[in-house]
Amino acid sequence: QLQAFGGGLVQAGDSLRLSCVASGRTFSTSVMGWFRQAPGKEREFVAGINLSGGSTYYGDSVKGRFTISRANGKNTVYLQMNSLQPEDTAVYYCAASRFWGATTVDLFNDWGQGTQVTVSS
């Protein structure tokens, strides 16, 4: 089970850090990812991280602004979001996958409940 939190209302240019805590024994053996979904849009891949945390990959729209990391000892994955823009407004979801490099919803088998991020201009 995954639980994401840390969302909120911020202004353009601000930073925010999301956290996702996993329960159970599979966290350290799962590729972890973040997705987001804005109203009326499809769920979009944001970032992924491998089992050890040594390798990461990002969606084009967030490269250079967002950073994914993980703390296996805490069963937690983070998403540091810098230089936020109104177009980053969405519900952000964390998810777990068995597949390194996965970027599509169907390859992630476990999902958190989402946390709302709203960026005002």
PDB file of C-alpha atoms in Angstrom:
ATOM      1  CA  GLN A   1       0.000   0.000   0.000  1.00  0.00           C
ATOM      2  CA  LEU A   2       1.270   3.444  -0.931  1.00  0.00           C
ATOM      3  CA  GLN A   3       0.366   6.749   0.668  1.00  0.00           C
ATOM      4  CA  ALA A   4       1.394  10.041  -0.899  1.00  0.00           C
ATOM      5  CA  PHE A   5       1.385  13.364   0.880  1.00  0.00           C
ATOM      6  CA  GLY A   6       2.979  16.795   0.802  1.00  0.00           C
ATOM      7  CA  GLY A   7       0.834  18.520  -1.794  1.00  0.00           C
ATOM      8  CA  GLY A   8      -0.543  21.992  -1.379  1.00  0.00           C
ATOM      9  CA  LEU A   9      -1.117  25.420  -2.866  1.00  0.00           C
ATOM     10  CA  VAL A  10       1.999  27.318  -3.922  1.00  0.00           C
ATOM     11  CA  GLN A  11       2.904  30.213  -6.179  1.00  0.00           C
ATOM     12  CA  ALA A  12       4.707  30.008  -9.486  1.00  0.00           C
ATOM     13  CA  GLY A  13       8.443  29.643  -8.936  1.00  0.00           C
ATOM     14  CA  ASP A  14       8.058  27.969  -5.550  1.00  0.00           C
ATOM     15  CA  SER A  15       9.265  24.512  -4.552  1.00  0.00           C
ATOM     16  CA  LEU A  16       7.465  21.592  -2.971  1.00  0.00           C
ATOM     17  CA  ARG A  17       8.509  18.113  -1.886  1.00  0.00           C
ATOM     18  CA  LEU A  18       6.161  15.179  -2.107  1.00  0.00           C
ATOM     19  CA  SER A  19       6.635  11.988  -0.126  1.00  0.00           C
ATOM     20  CA  CYS A  20       5.215   8.527  -0.624  1.00  0.00           C
ATOM     21  CA  VAL A  21       5.409   5.931   2.115  1.00  0.00           C
ATOM     22  CA  ALA A  22       5.034   2.253   1.284  1.00  0.00           C
ATOM     23  CA  SER A  23       3.878  -0.460   3.607  1.00  0.00           C
ATOM     24  CA  GLY A  24       4.792  -4.060   3.036  1.00  0.00           C
ATOM     25  CA  ARG A  25       7.983  -5.844   2.086  1.00  0.00           C
ATOM     26  CA  THR A  26       8.199  -5.140  -1.644  1.00  0.00           C
ATOM     27  CA  PHE A  27       9.326  -1.512  -1.593  1.00  0.00           C
ATOM     28  CA  SER A  28      13.044  -2.233  -1.864  1.00  0.00           C
ATOM     29  CA  THR A  29      12.428  -4.566  -4.818  1.00  0.00           C
ATOM     30  CA  SER A  30      10.201  -2.174  -6.772  1.00  0.00           C
ATOM     31  CA  VAL A  31      10.916   0.484  -9.323  1.00  0.00           C
ATOM     32  CA  MET A  32       9.081   3.534  -8.002  1.00  0.00           C
ATOM     33  CA  GLY A  33       7.480   6.261 -10.037  1.00  0.00           C
ATOM     34  CA  TRP A  34       5.481   9.442  -9.860  1.00  0.00           C
ATOM     35  CA  PHE A  35       2.641  10.326 -12.191  1.00  0.00           C
ATOM     36  CA  ARG A  36       0.296  13.285 -12.331  1.00  0.00           C
ATOM     37  CA  GLN A  37      -3.166  13.906 -13.676  1.00  0.00           C
ATOM     38  CA  ALA A  38      -4.686  17.277 -14.401  1.00  0.00           C
ATOM     39  CA  PRO A  39      -8.464  17.706 -14.808  1.00  0.00           C
ATOM     40  CA  GLY A  40      -9.636  16.423 -18.170  1.00  0.00           C
ATOM     41  CA  LYS A  41      -6.217  15.000 -19.058  1.00  0.00           C
ATOM     42  CA  GLU A  42      -4.663  11.566 -19.082  1.00  0.00           C
ATOM     43  CA  ARG A  43      -2.349  10.432 -16.323  1.00  0.00           C
ATOM     44  CA  GLU A  44       1.177  11.567 -17.221  1.00  0.00           C
ATOM     45  CA  PHE A  45       4.484   9.987 -16.254  1.00  0.00           C
ATOM     46  CA  VAL A  46       6.675  12.320 -14.215  1.00  0.00           C
ATOM     47  CA  ALA A  47       9.677  10.411 -12.851  1.00  0.00           C
ATOM     48  CA  GLY A  48      11.011   6.957 -12.056  1.00  0.00           C
ATOM     49  CA  ILE A  49      13.786   5.546  -9.906  1.00  0.00           C
ATOM     50  CA  ASN A  50      15.446   2.155  -9.768  1.00  0.00           C
ATOM     51  CA  LEU A  51      15.666  -0.191  -6.786  1.00  0.00           C
ATOM     52  CA  SER A  52      18.851   1.240  -5.299  1.00  0.00           C
ATOM     53  CA  GLY A  53      18.084   4.859  -6.128  1.00  0.00           C
ATOM     54  CA  GLY A  54      21.185   5.141  -8.256  1.00  0.00           C
ATOM     55  CA  SER A  55      19.363   5.656 -11.554  1.00  0.00           C
ATOM     56  CA  THR A  56      16.478   7.959 -12.399  1.00  0.00           C
ATOM     57  CA  TYR A  57      14.485   8.983 -15.451  1.00  0.00           C
ATOM     58  CA  TYR A  58      12.020  11.783 -16.111  1.00  0.00           C
ATOM     59  CA  GLY A  59       9.231  12.959 -18.329  1.00  0.00           C
ATOM     60  CA  ASP A  60      10.234  15.714 -20.721  1.00  0.00           C
ATOM     61  CA  SER A  61       8.014  18.324 -19.098  1.00  0.00           C
ATOM     62  CA  VAL A  62       9.806  18.146 -15.732  1.00  0.00           C
ATOM     63  CA  LYS A  63      13.429  17.449 -16.651  1.00  0.00           C
ATOM     64  CA  GLY A  64      15.785  19.812 -14.887  1.00  0.00           C
ATOM     65  CA  ARG A  65      13.125  20.959 -12.401  1.00  0.00           C
ATOM     66  CA  PHE A  66      12.012  17.814 -10.562  1.00  0.00           C
ATOM     67  CA  THR A  67      14.153  15.260  -8.733  1.00  0.00           C
ATOM     68  CA  ILE A  68      13.059  11.819  -7.605  1.00  0.00           C
ATOM     69  CA  SER A  69      14.860  10.035  -4.773  1.00  0.00           C
ATOM     70  CA  ARG A  70      14.208   7.200  -2.378  1.00  0.00           C
ATOM     71  CA  ALA A  71      15.133   6.057   1.117  1.00  0.00           C
ATOM     72  CA  ASN A  72      14.764   2.306   1.243  1.00  0.00           C
ATOM     73  CA  GLY A  73      15.338   2.233   4.984  1.00  0.00           C
ATOM     74  CA  LYS A  74      12.258   4.406   5.381  1.00  0.00           C
ATOM     75  CA  ASN A  75      10.207   2.783   2.613  1.00  0.00           C
ATOM     76  CA  THR A  76       9.789   6.255   1.165  1.00  0.00           C
ATOM     77  CA  VAL A  77      10.132   7.826  -2.275  1.00  0.00           C
ATOM     78  CA  TYR A  78      10.321  11.581  -2.720  1.00  0.00           C
ATOM     79  CA  LEU A  79       9.647  14.053  -5.497  1.00  0.00           C
ATOM     80  CA  GLN A  80      11.385  17.396  -5.123  1.00  0.00           C
ATOM     81  CA  MET A  81       9.679  19.921  -7.377  1.00  0.00           C
ATOM     82  CA  ASN A  82      11.393  23.217  -8.107  1.00  0.00           C
ATOM     83  CA  SER A  83      10.414  26.182 -10.271  1.00  0.00           C
ATOM     84  CA  LEU A  84       6.789  25.116 -10.200  1.00  0.00           C
ATOM     85  CA  GLN A  85       4.515  26.520 -12.875  1.00  0.00           C
ATOM     86  CA  PRO A  86       0.712  26.647 -13.180  1.00  0.00           C
ATOM     87  CA  GLU A  87       0.868  23.835 -15.740  1.00  0.00           C
ATOM     88  CA  ASP A  88       2.259  21.583 -12.994  1.00  0.00           C
ATOM     89  CA  THR A  89      -1.101  21.739 -11.245  1.00  0.00           C
ATOM     90  CA  ALA A  90      -2.417  18.194 -10.928  1.00  0.00           C
ATOM     91  CA  VAL A  91      -3.051  15.311  -8.588  1.00  0.00           C
ATOM     92  CA  TYR A  92       0.270  13.544  -8.087  1.00  0.00           C
ATOM     93  CA  TYR A  93       0.382   9.778  -7.631  1.00  0.00           C
ATOM     94  CA  CYS A  94       3.173   7.462  -6.584  1.00  0.00           C
ATOM     95  CA  ALA A  95       3.288   3.959  -7.988  1.00  0.00           C
ATOM     96  CA  ALA A  96       5.355   0.773  -7.948  1.00  0.00           C
ATOM     97  CA  SER A  97       6.509  -1.323 -10.879  1.00  0.00           C
ATOM     98  CA  ARG A  98       8.523  -4.446 -11.580  1.00  0.00           C
ATOM     99  CA  PHE A  99       9.903  -2.928 -14.779  1.00  0.00           C
ATOM    100  CA  TRP A 100      12.892  -0.597 -14.971  1.00  0.00           C
ATOM    101  CA  GLY A 101      12.213   2.209 -17.411  1.00  0.00           C
ATOM    102  CA  ALA A 102       8.443   1.883 -17.170  1.00  0.00           C
ATOM    103  CA  THR A 103       6.606   5.072 -18.094  1.00  0.00           C
ATOM    104  CA  THR A 104       3.069   3.891 -18.804  1.00  0.00           C
ATOM    105  CA  VAL A 105       0.252   3.360 -16.349  1.00  0.00           C
ATOM    106  CA  ASP A 106      -0.251  -0.282 -17.291  1.00  0.00           C
ATOM    107  CA  LEU A 107       3.265  -1.219 -16.167  1.00  0.00           C
ATOM    108  CA  PHE A 108       2.731   0.032 -12.618  1.00  0.00           C
ATOM    109  CA  ASN A 109       0.839  -2.412 -10.442  1.00  0.00           C
ATOM    110  CA  ASP A 110       0.426  -0.568  -7.155  1.00  0.00           C
ATOM    111  CA  TRP A 111      -0.846   3.005  -6.705  1.00  0.00           C
ATOM    112  CA  GLY A 112      -1.179   5.534  -3.934  1.00  0.00           C
ATOM    113  CA  GLN A 113      -4.255   7.697  -3.438  1.00  0.00           C
ATOM    114  CA  GLY A 114      -2.783  10.923  -4.845  1.00  0.00           C
ATOM    115  CA  THR A 115      -1.996  14.330  -3.436  1.00  0.00           C
ATOM    116  CA  GLN A 116      -3.152  17.623  -4.942  1.00  0.00           C
ATOM    117  CA  VAL A 117      -0.615  20.189  -6.092  1.00  0.00           C
ATOM    118  CA  THR A 118      -1.939  23.580  -7.146  1.00  0.00           C
ATOM    119  CA  VAL A 119       0.337  26.266  -8.529  1.00  0.00           C
ATOM    120  CA  SER A 120      -1.038  29.790  -8.805  1.00  0.00           C
ATOM    121  CA  SER A 121       0.331  32.332 -11.245  1.00  0.00           C
TER     122      SER A 121
END
